[in-house]
Amino acid sequence: MKYVVAFIVTLLILVTLTYFVLQTWDIELFEAQYLTKTYTTIGLLAVGAFLLTAVIALFFGGNRNKYDKNAPGVAQKRL
């Protein structure tokens, strides 16, 4: 998960730098409002993914009590 987030952040930084470099040379491939909309969209998707992960962890994360912690080696299911 951290690699996906790092990739997205790196991509956003590169797009922003590309925008400013092109603006330095008076080349406009896209406008600044599209960058803002892109950042807003990615932010909303990140918040939604975080909330979805949190909800799934809260509803389905209670499997720890079903295993015998005293068993040697690989975790054994309680009978």
Short mmCIF file of the C-alpha atoms (twelve columns), coordinates in Angstrom:
data_MODEL
# 
_entry.id   MODEL 
# 
loop_
_atom_site.group_PDB 
_atom_site.id 
_atom_site.type_symbol 
_atom_site.label_atom_id 
_atom_site.label_alt_id 
_atom_site.label_comp_id 
_atom_site.label_asym_id 
_atom_site.label_seq_id 
_atom_site.Cartn_x 
_atom_site.Cartn_y 
_atom_site.Cartn_z 
_atom_site.pdbx_PDB_model_num 
ATOM 1  C CA . MET A 1  0.000   0.000   0.000   1 
ATOM 2  C CA . LYS A 2  2.799   2.409   0.832   1 
ATOM 3  C CA . TYR A 3  4.330   1.863   -2.618  1 
ATOM 4  C CA . VAL A 4  1.041   2.761   -4.299  1 
ATOM 5  C CA . VAL A 5  0.732   5.946   -2.240  1 
ATOM 6  C CA . ALA A 6  4.380   6.836   -2.915  1 
ATOM 7  C CA . PHE A 7  3.857   6.262   -6.647  1 
ATOM 8  C CA . ILE A 8  0.786   8.516   -6.711  1 
ATOM 9  C CA . VAL A 9  2.535   11.272  -4.733  1 
ATOM 10 C CA . THR A 10 5.584   11.050  -7.018  1 
ATOM 11 C CA . LEU A 11 3.347   11.248  -10.070 1 
ATOM 12 C CA . LEU A 12 1.575   14.329  -8.699  1 
ATOM 13 C CA . ILE A 13 4.892   16.029  -7.979  1 
ATOM 14 C CA . LEU A 14 6.154   15.282  -11.489 1 
ATOM 15 C CA . VAL A 15 2.960   16.614  -13.082 1 
ATOM 16 C CA . THR A 16 3.196   19.803  -11.026 1 
ATOM 17 C CA . LEU A 17 6.851   20.302  -11.936 1 
ATOM 18 C CA . THR A 18 6.057   19.676  -15.593 1 
ATOM 19 C CA . TYR A 19 3.317   22.298  -15.451 1 
ATOM 20 C CA . PHE A 20 5.665   24.913  -13.982 1 
ATOM 21 C CA . VAL A 21 8.486   24.113  -16.409 1 
ATOM 22 C CA . LEU A 22 6.130   24.410  -19.377 1 
ATOM 23 C CA . GLN A 23 4.718   27.628  -17.956 1 
ATOM 24 C CA . THR A 24 8.258   29.024  -17.772 1 
ATOM 25 C CA . TRP A 25 8.579   28.539  -21.519 1 
ATOM 26 C CA . ASP A 26 5.056   29.940  -22.186 1 
ATOM 27 C CA . ILE A 27 3.719   26.564  -23.282 1 
ATOM 28 C CA . GLU A 28 0.199   25.757  -22.094 1 
ATOM 29 C CA . LEU A 29 -0.932  22.175  -22.520 1 
ATOM 30 C CA . PHE A 30 -3.499  22.477  -19.744 1 
ATOM 31 C CA . GLU A 31 -4.681  25.145  -17.336 1 
ATOM 32 C CA . ALA A 32 -4.085  25.410  -13.602 1 
ATOM 33 C CA . GLN A 33 -7.743  24.713  -12.829 1 
ATOM 34 C CA . TYR A 34 -7.330  21.186  -14.208 1 
ATOM 35 C CA . LEU A 35 -4.464  20.602  -11.796 1 
ATOM 36 C CA . THR A 36 -6.657  21.732  -8.897  1 
ATOM 37 C CA . LYS A 37 -9.500  19.478  -10.016 1 
ATOM 38 C CA . THR A 38 -7.086  16.564  -10.370 1 
ATOM 39 C CA . TYR A 39 -5.698  17.080  -6.860  1 
ATOM 40 C CA . THR A 40 -9.216  17.348  -5.440  1 
ATOM 41 C CA . THR A 41 -10.289 14.145  -7.177  1 
ATOM 42 C CA . ILE A 42 -7.248  12.199  -6.001  1 
ATOM 43 C CA . GLY A 43 -7.716  13.544  -2.462  1 
ATOM 44 C CA . LEU A 44 -11.349 12.443  -2.401  1 
ATOM 45 C CA . LEU A 45 -10.398 9.001   -3.702  1 
ATOM 46 C CA . ALA A 46 -7.698  8.679   -1.029  1 
ATOM 47 C CA . VAL A 47 -10.116 9.650   1.753   1 
ATOM 48 C CA . GLY A 48 -12.718 7.219   0.399   1 
ATOM 49 C CA . ALA A 49 -10.177 4.397   0.213   1 
ATOM 50 C CA . PHE A 50 -9.051  5.104   3.784   1 
ATOM 51 C CA . LEU A 51 -12.622 5.102   5.087   1 
ATOM 52 C CA . LEU A 52 -13.434 1.904   3.205   1 
ATOM 53 C CA . THR A 53 -10.341 0.214   4.635   1 
ATOM 54 C CA . ALA A 54 -11.238 1.377   8.147   1 
ATOM 55 C CA . VAL A 55 -14.819 0.104   7.848   1 
ATOM 56 C CA . ILE A 56 -13.675 -3.276  6.532   1 
ATOM 57 C CA . ALA A 57 -11.128 -3.569  9.354   1 
ATOM 58 C CA . LEU A 58 -13.767 -2.735  11.965  1 
ATOM 59 C CA . PHE A 59 -16.341 -5.203  10.642  1 
ATOM 60 C CA . PHE A 60 -14.094 -8.083  9.640   1 
ATOM 61 C CA . GLY A 61 -11.005 -7.652  11.844  1 
ATOM 62 C CA . GLY A 62 -12.123 -9.799  14.805  1 
ATOM 63 C CA . ASN A 63 -10.500 -13.080 13.713  1 
ATOM 64 C CA . ARG A 64 -7.693  -12.919 16.285  1 
ATOM 65 C CA . ASN A 65 -9.774  -14.570 18.994  1 
ATOM 66 C CA . LYS A 66 -10.411 -17.678 16.893  1 
ATOM 67 C CA . TYR A 67 -6.792  -18.891 17.035  1 
ATOM 68 C CA . ASP A 68 -4.968  -20.659 19.854  1 
ATOM 69 C CA . LYS A 69 -2.027  -18.432 20.777  1 
ATOM 70 C CA . ASN A 70 -0.438  -21.121 22.967  1 
ATOM 71 C CA . ALA A 71 -0.026  -23.643 20.132  1 
ATOM 72 C CA . PRO A 72 3.559   -24.010 18.878  1 
ATOM 73 C CA . GLY A 73 4.513   -23.131 15.308  1 
ATOM 74 C CA . VAL A 74 1.820   -22.102 12.868  1 
ATOM 75 C CA . ALA A 75 -1.355  -20.701 14.414  1 
ATOM 76 C CA . GLN A 76 -3.909  -23.414 15.110  1 
ATOM 77 C CA . LYS A 77 -7.656  -22.826 15.035  1 
ATOM 78 C CA . ARG A 78 -9.485  -23.316 18.298  1 
ATOM 79 C CA . LEU A 79 -11.938 -26.157 18.363  1 
# 
